[in-house]
Amino acid sequence: MARWVIKSLCLAVLLSGCATAGQQASRGPSSHERLRLAAAAEANNNLEVALSIYRNAAQAEPDNAEVQARYARALADRGAHAEAVLVLEQALARRPRDRTLLLAFGRTQLRANDLRGAGQSFHRLLEHSPGDPDALNGIGVIADISGEHDLAQERYREGLRRAPAHEGLRNNLALSLALTGAAGEARDVLQRLRRDGNTDVRVRHNLALVSAMAGDDAAARRLSAAELDAVEQQQLVSAASLLALAGHGTSPATAPAPR
């Protein structure tokens, strides 16, 4: 159950020069323009259009790390994990030390449930960029999924010493703390994150979960009311009860099952 929650809830600019209309027509859209159009298509839920734009951009600029990473992410969003991995493998063959590609590769492998491969990619990134907070975050997530919560928290805290405002590290540290019975501390971490201006719905739902784990069901329902109906809210509260029992080393067998 704890692994399911971590998998479900955990889961971080290019510039173009000026040109005349005639120059733009002759050279085609810039990478910045392609990425902007693709992002707009994604925002409007036109995922196939976005994927097509990313594909064209990737073919036009095989050495552009940001373009290749965005194309791979779009593929993974559509469930084409193997194709996404292949795109990044080919890009890394050309630029083996590129941070953007290594980070995208690790995250894509993680989404494909290749924990070993993801760990190797994140460690490879650390070799080239010691103390990289995003790499430490990825390693922490792998440890949490594997049930090694103490190790995960060490990695999150190590990353936060280097990047105290890192939202992913703070969010994942809170979830890891909650899974080890420290729901109150987890709640404090997420509340500070929201006070610092984070409006991500995932963070709010995670705060709802840990609030329920800390025994504040009313806060959990209030925080999740905008997206979840009454039945879904009850499922969240029931799941929180199970996790709270597991985090305290108590068998969850007698806890109410989610409805």
Short mmCIF file of C-alpha atoms in Angstrom, two decimals:
data_model
loop_
_atom_site.label_atom_id
_atom_site.label_comp_id
_atom_site.label_asym_id
_atom_site.label_seq_id
_atom_site.Cartn_x
_atom_site.Cartn_y
_atom_site.Cartn_z
CA MET A 1 0.00 0.00 0.00
CA ALA A 2 2.80 2.42 0.95
CA ARG A 3 4.56 1.77 -2.35
CA TRP A 4 1.35 2.51 -4.26
CA VAL A 5 0.96 5.87 -2.52
CA ILE A 6 4.55 6.93 -3.22
CA LYS A 7 4.22 5.93 -6.88
CA SER A 8 0.90 7.70 -7.21
CA LEU A 9 1.60 10.93 -5.35
CA CYS A 10 5.23 11.58 -5.94
CA LEU A 11 5.24 11.69 -8.87
CA ALA A 12 10.46 18.98 -11.89
CA VAL A 13 13.95 28.18 -21.68
CA LEU A 14 15.21 28.35 -24.75
CA LEU A 15 15.88 31.69 -26.47
CA SER A 16 15.35 32.44 -30.14
CA GLY A 17 16.75 35.33 -32.12
CA CYS A 18 14.76 37.86 -34.11
CA ALA A 19 14.12 37.31 -37.78
CA THR A 20 12.01 38.80 -40.52
CA ALA A 21 8.86 37.07 -41.72
CA GLY A 22 10.68 35.95 -44.85
CA GLN A 23 13.53 34.46 -42.82
CA GLN A 24 11.08 32.66 -40.53
CA ALA A 25 9.26 31.18 -43.51
CA SER A 26 12.50 29.95 -45.03
CA ARG A 27 13.99 28.42 -41.91
CA GLY A 28 10.81 27.07 -40.34
CA PRO A 29 9.75 27.52 -36.71
CA SER A 30 12.45 27.79 -34.06
CA SER A 31 12.79 25.29 -31.24
CA HIS A 32 11.35 27.88 -28.86
CA GLU A 33 8.30 28.31 -31.09
CA ARG A 34 7.82 24.56 -31.46
CA LEU A 35 8.01 23.99 -27.71
CA ARG A 36 5.66 26.88 -27.02
CA LEU A 37 3.09 25.48 -29.46
CA ALA A 38 3.43 21.99 -28.03
CA ALA A 39 2.97 23.28 -24.48
CA ALA A 40 -0.14 25.17 -25.57
CA ALA A 41 -1.53 22.01 -27.17
CA GLU A 42 -0.88 20.06 -23.95
CA ALA A 43 -2.58 22.76 -21.88
CA ASN A 44 -5.67 22.34 -24.08
CA ASN A 45 -5.48 18.53 -23.77
CA ASN A 46 -4.59 18.14 -27.45
CA LEU A 47 -2.06 15.47 -26.62
CA GLU A 48 -1.75 13.95 -30.07
CA VAL A 49 -1.09 17.39 -31.57
CA ALA A 50 1.50 18.10 -28.88
CA LEU A 51 3.21 14.77 -29.49
CA SER A 52 3.35 15.43 -33.23
CA ILE A 53 4.96 18.84 -32.66
CA TYR A 54 7.50 17.37 -30.25
CA ARG A 55 8.29 14.60 -32.74
CA ASN A 56 8.91 17.09 -35.54
CA ALA A 57 11.05 19.24 -33.27
CA ALA A 58 13.09 16.22 -32.15
CA GLN A 59 13.70 15.16 -35.74
CA ALA A 60 14.71 18.70 -36.72
CA GLU A 61 17.10 19.15 -33.77
CA PRO A 62 18.60 15.81 -32.72
CA ASP A 63 21.30 17.54 -30.64
CA ASN A 64 18.92 19.80 -28.71
CA ALA A 65 18.75 18.20 -25.25
CA GLU A 66 15.68 20.13 -24.10
CA VAL A 67 13.73 19.17 -27.22
CA GLN A 68 14.68 15.50 -26.91
CA ALA A 69 13.77 15.46 -23.22
CA ARG A 70 10.39 17.08 -23.84
CA TYR A 71 9.64 14.63 -26.66
CA ALA A 72 10.51 11.70 -24.41
CA ARG A 73 8.30 13.02 -21.64
CA ALA A 74 5.38 13.41 -24.07
CA LEU A 75 5.86 9.81 -25.18
CA ALA A 76 5.93 8.61 -21.58
CA ASP A 77 2.76 10.60 -20.87
CA ARG A 78 1.10 8.54 -23.60
CA GLY A 79 2.40 5.31 -22.07
CA ALA A 80 5.06 4.74 -24.74
CA HIS A 81 7.83 4.20 -22.20
CA ALA A 82 9.99 1.97 -24.39
CA GLU A 83 9.99 4.53 -27.20
CA ALA A 84 10.75 7.32 -24.74
CA VAL A 85 13.72 5.37 -23.38
CA LEU A 86 14.99 4.78 -26.92
CA VAL A 87 14.78 8.51 -27.74
CA LEU A 88 16.87 9.35 -24.69
CA GLU A 89 19.37 6.54 -25.26
CA GLN A 90 20.02 7.89 -28.75
CA ALA A 91 20.33 11.45 -27.47
CA LEU A 92 22.73 10.37 -24.71
CA ALA A 93 24.86 8.53 -27.26
CA ARG A 94 25.50 11.96 -28.78
CA ARG A 95 25.72 13.87 -25.49
CA PRO A 96 26.59 11.35 -22.72
CA ARG A 97 27.24 13.93 -19.99
CA ASP A 98 24.26 16.20 -20.59
CA ARG A 99 22.42 16.91 -17.32
CA THR A 100 19.03 17.50 -18.96
CA LEU A 101 19.19 14.16 -20.78
CA LEU A 102 20.49 12.17 -17.79
CA LEU A 103 17.76 13.57 -15.55
CA ALA A 104 15.07 12.90 -18.15
CA PHE A 105 16.41 9.37 -18.66
CA GLY A 106 16.28 8.56 -14.95
CA ARG A 107 12.78 9.95 -14.58
CA THR A 108 11.55 8.07 -17.65
CA GLN A 109 13.02 4.80 -16.37
CA LEU A 110 11.37 5.44 -13.02
CA ARG A 111 8.00 5.95 -14.69
CA ALA A 112 8.54 2.67 -16.53
CA ASN A 113 9.16 0.98 -13.14
CA ASP A 114 12.79 0.26 -14.05
CA LEU A 115 14.12 1.09 -10.58
CA ARG A 116 17.58 -0.35 -11.21
CA GLY A 117 18.05 1.54 -14.47
CA ALA A 118 16.72 4.76 -12.96
CA GLY A 119 19.09 4.44 -10.03
CA GLN A 120 22.03 3.98 -12.37
CA SER A 121 21.03 7.07 -14.35
CA PHE A 122 20.66 9.24 -11.25
CA HIS A 123 24.01 8.04 -9.88
CA ARG A 124 25.58 8.71 -13.26
CA LEU A 125 24.24 12.25 -13.05
CA LEU A 126 25.76 12.62 -9.58
CA GLU A 127 29.15 11.59 -10.97
CA HIS A 128 29.04 14.51 -13.40
CA SER A 129 27.20 16.89 -11.06
CA PRO A 130 27.99 16.03 -7.41
CA GLY A 131 25.18 16.88 -5.02
CA ASP A 132 22.66 17.50 -7.78
CA PRO A 133 19.35 17.94 -5.87
CA ASP A 134 17.19 16.47 -8.65
CA ALA A 135 19.35 13.35 -8.79
CA LEU A 136 19.18 13.00 -5.00
CA ASN A 137 15.41 13.41 -5.20
CA GLY A 138 15.19 10.61 -7.75
CA ILE A 139 17.35 8.31 -5.64
CA GLY A 140 15.17 9.11 -2.64
CA VAL A 141 11.99 8.20 -4.52
CA ILE A 142 13.51 4.86 -5.55
CA ALA A 143 14.43 4.16 -1.92
CA ASP A 144 10.89 5.01 -0.76
CA ILE A 145 9.33 2.75 -3.40
CA SER A 146 11.68 -0.01 -2.25
CA GLY A 147 10.63 0.47 1.39
CA GLU A 148 13.97 1.99 2.46
CA HIS A 149 12.45 5.09 4.00
CA ASP A 150 15.40 6.01 6.24
CA LEU A 151 17.72 6.03 3.22
CA ALA A 152 15.16 8.02 1.23
CA GLN A 153 14.94 10.68 3.94
CA GLU A 154 18.73 10.93 4.09
CA ARG A 155 18.83 11.66 0.36
CA TYR A 156 15.99 14.20 0.53
CA ARG A 157 17.66 16.02 3.43
CA GLU A 158 21.02 15.96 1.64
CA GLY A 159 19.39 17.58 -1.38
CA LEU A 160 17.64 20.17 0.77
CA ARG A 161 20.93 21.23 2.34
CA ARG A 162 21.99 22.23 -1.17
CA ALA A 163 18.61 23.49 -2.40
CA PRO A 164 16.42 24.42 0.61
CA ALA A 165 13.52 25.65 -1.55
CA HIS A 166 13.34 22.54 -3.78
CA GLU A 167 9.63 21.70 -3.91
CA GLY A 168 10.01 18.10 -5.02
CA LEU A 169 12.43 17.28 -2.20
CA ARG A 170 10.18 18.91 0.40
CA ASN A 171 7.07 17.17 -0.89
CA ASN A 172 8.71 13.75 -1.04
CA LEU A 173 10.35 14.15 2.37
CA ALA A 174 6.91 14.83 3.83
CA LEU A 175 5.42 11.71 2.24
CA SER A 176 8.34 9.60 3.42
CA LEU A 177 7.98 10.93 6.97
CA ALA A 178 4.27 10.13 6.91
CA LEU A 179 4.99 6.56 5.80
CA THR A 180 7.25 6.07 8.82
CA GLY A 181 4.70 7.31 11.35
CA ALA A 182 5.74 10.97 11.54
CA ALA A 183 2.50 12.35 10.09
CA GLY A 184 2.63 15.49 12.24
CA GLU A 185 6.11 16.41 11.03
CA ALA A 186 5.07 15.60 7.45
CA ARG A 187 2.09 17.91 7.79
CA ASP A 188 4.34 20.74 9.01
CA VAL A 189 6.64 20.31 5.98
CA LEU A 190 3.73 20.51 3.53
CA GLN A 191 2.08 23.43 5.31
CA ARG A 192 5.33 25.40 5.08
CA LEU A 193 5.55 24.49 1.40
CA ARG A 194 2.07 25.90 0.80
CA ARG A 195 2.83 29.03 2.83
CA ASP A 196 5.84 29.57 0.57
CA GLY A 197 3.47 29.86 -2.37
CA ASN A 198 3.17 26.33 -3.76
CA THR A 199 -0.27 25.85 -5.33
CA ASP A 200 0.30 22.42 -6.93
CA VAL A 201 -2.82 20.30 -6.49
CA ARG A 202 -0.64 17.26 -5.78
CA VAL A 203 0.93 19.02 -2.82
CA ARG A 204 -2.52 19.97 -1.53
CA HIS A 205 -3.75 16.39 -1.88
CA ASN A 206 -0.64 15.10 -0.14
CA LEU A 207 -1.36 17.56 2.68
CA ALA A 208 -4.89 16.18 2.80
CA LEU A 209 -3.52 12.65 3.06
CA VAL A 210 -1.07 13.40 5.87
CA SER A 211 -3.69 15.48 7.68
CA ALA A 212 -5.95 12.43 7.71
CA MET A 213 -3.01 10.29 8.84
CA ALA A 214 -2.53 12.76 11.72
CA GLY A 215 -6.21 12.33 12.65
CA ASP A 216 -7.61 15.54 11.12
CA ASP A 217 -10.19 14.11 8.73
CA ALA A 218 -12.03 17.44 8.47
CA ALA A 219 -8.92 19.18 7.12
CA ALA A 220 -8.33 16.32 4.70
CA ARG A 221 -11.84 16.67 3.29
CA ARG A 222 -11.58 20.45 3.07
CA LEU A 223 -8.24 20.32 1.25
CA SER A 224 -9.45 17.78 -1.31
CA ALA A 225 -13.03 19.04 -1.78
CA ALA A 226 -12.34 20.91 -5.02
CA GLU A 227 -11.32 17.75 -6.90
CA LEU A 228 -12.77 14.77 -5.00
CA ASP A 229 -16.39 13.87 -4.36
CA ALA A 230 -17.62 12.47 -1.04
CA VAL A 231 -16.89 8.85 -1.99
CA GLU A 232 -13.37 9.68 -3.16
CA GLN A 233 -12.74 11.70 -0.01
CA GLN A 234 -13.76 8.71 2.09
CA GLN A 235 -11.37 6.54 0.10
CA LEU A 236 -8.56 8.99 0.83
CA VAL A 237 -9.36 9.06 4.55
CA SER A 238 -9.58 5.26 4.70
CA ALA A 239 -6.28 4.87 2.85
CA ALA A 240 -4.72 7.34 5.30
CA SER A 241 -5.93 5.20 8.21
CA LEU A 242 -4.29 2.12 6.72
CA LEU A 243 -1.03 3.97 6.13
CA ALA A 244 -1.03 5.47 9.61
CA LEU A 245 -1.39 2.02 11.13
CA ALA A 246 1.35 0.61 8.92
CA GLY A 247 3.63 3.53 9.76
CA HIS A 248 3.28 2.81 13.46
CA GLY A 249 4.03 -0.87 12.94
CA THR A 250 0.42 -1.90 13.56
CA SER A 251 -1.30 -4.45 11.37
CA PRO A 252 -3.85 -2.66 9.15
CA ALA A 253 -6.00 -5.78 8.85
CA THR A 254 -8.75 -4.37 11.08
CA ALA A 255 -8.78 -0.93 9.52
CA PRO A 256 -11.80 -0.02 7.36
CA ALA A 257 -11.25 -0.78 3.72
CA PRO A 258 -11.52 2.11 1.24
CA ARG A 259 -14.94 2.34 -0.38
#
